[in-house]
Phi, psi and omega in degrees: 000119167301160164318318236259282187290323179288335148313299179301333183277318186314310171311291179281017142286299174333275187343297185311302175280331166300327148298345170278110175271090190269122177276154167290101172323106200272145181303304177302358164276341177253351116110071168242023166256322175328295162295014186234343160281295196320293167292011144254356174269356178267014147316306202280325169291309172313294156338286195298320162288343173283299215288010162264336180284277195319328155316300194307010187239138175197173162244154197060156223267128156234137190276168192251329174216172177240179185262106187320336195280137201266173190249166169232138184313327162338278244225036169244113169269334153202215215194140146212178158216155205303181183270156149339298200288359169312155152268351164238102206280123196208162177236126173297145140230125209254149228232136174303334156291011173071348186275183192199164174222158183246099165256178207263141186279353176310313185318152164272285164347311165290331179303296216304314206253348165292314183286332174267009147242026158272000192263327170307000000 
């Protein structure tokens, strides 16, 4: 091999690593964030399913609608209302046969039959 040539190859080796653009290896190319993903997001799915159970805990029983029909004082053996956390804030009336109804606490009647068995 001449001088000549062994010059022109040394050059186009040069060339060759100067065209090779070597990037900085990144964590996701070698998948060393996958566990530390994986566990927050099921961290973060857990979280969120405890904090829909607990909306969901309240006390007593709540109604979804109310009953149009007046009560007659005779046949209520006693009333509550409902929790806080219904979404339809309603007075129970509990029935002398244990069965119960949901009325609106708005009604004048329902005022008118809560005062008069608070009066008993």
């Amino acid at each position: 091999m001449t001088l000549q040539a062994s010059a022109s190859a040394q050059v186009r080796r040069r060339e060759e690593r100067q065209r090779t653009v070597t990037r900085p290896s990144s964590p996701l190319d070698s998948m060393e964030i996958l566990p530390a993903a994986v566990a927050f997001l099921l961290l973060t799915a857990s979280f969120s399913l405890l904090l829909s159970l607990l909306a969901g805990i309240h006390d007593g029983p709540c109604c979804t609608r109310y009953s149009q029909k007046k009560i007659p004082k005779r046949v209520v053996k006693s009333y509550f209302y409902t929790s806080g956390n219904c979404p339809l804030p309603s007075v129970v009336f509990v029935f002398r046969n244990n069965l119960s109804t949901c009325t609106d606490p708005n009604v004048q009647w329902v005022k008118d039959l809560v005062k008069a068995l608070d009066g008993e």
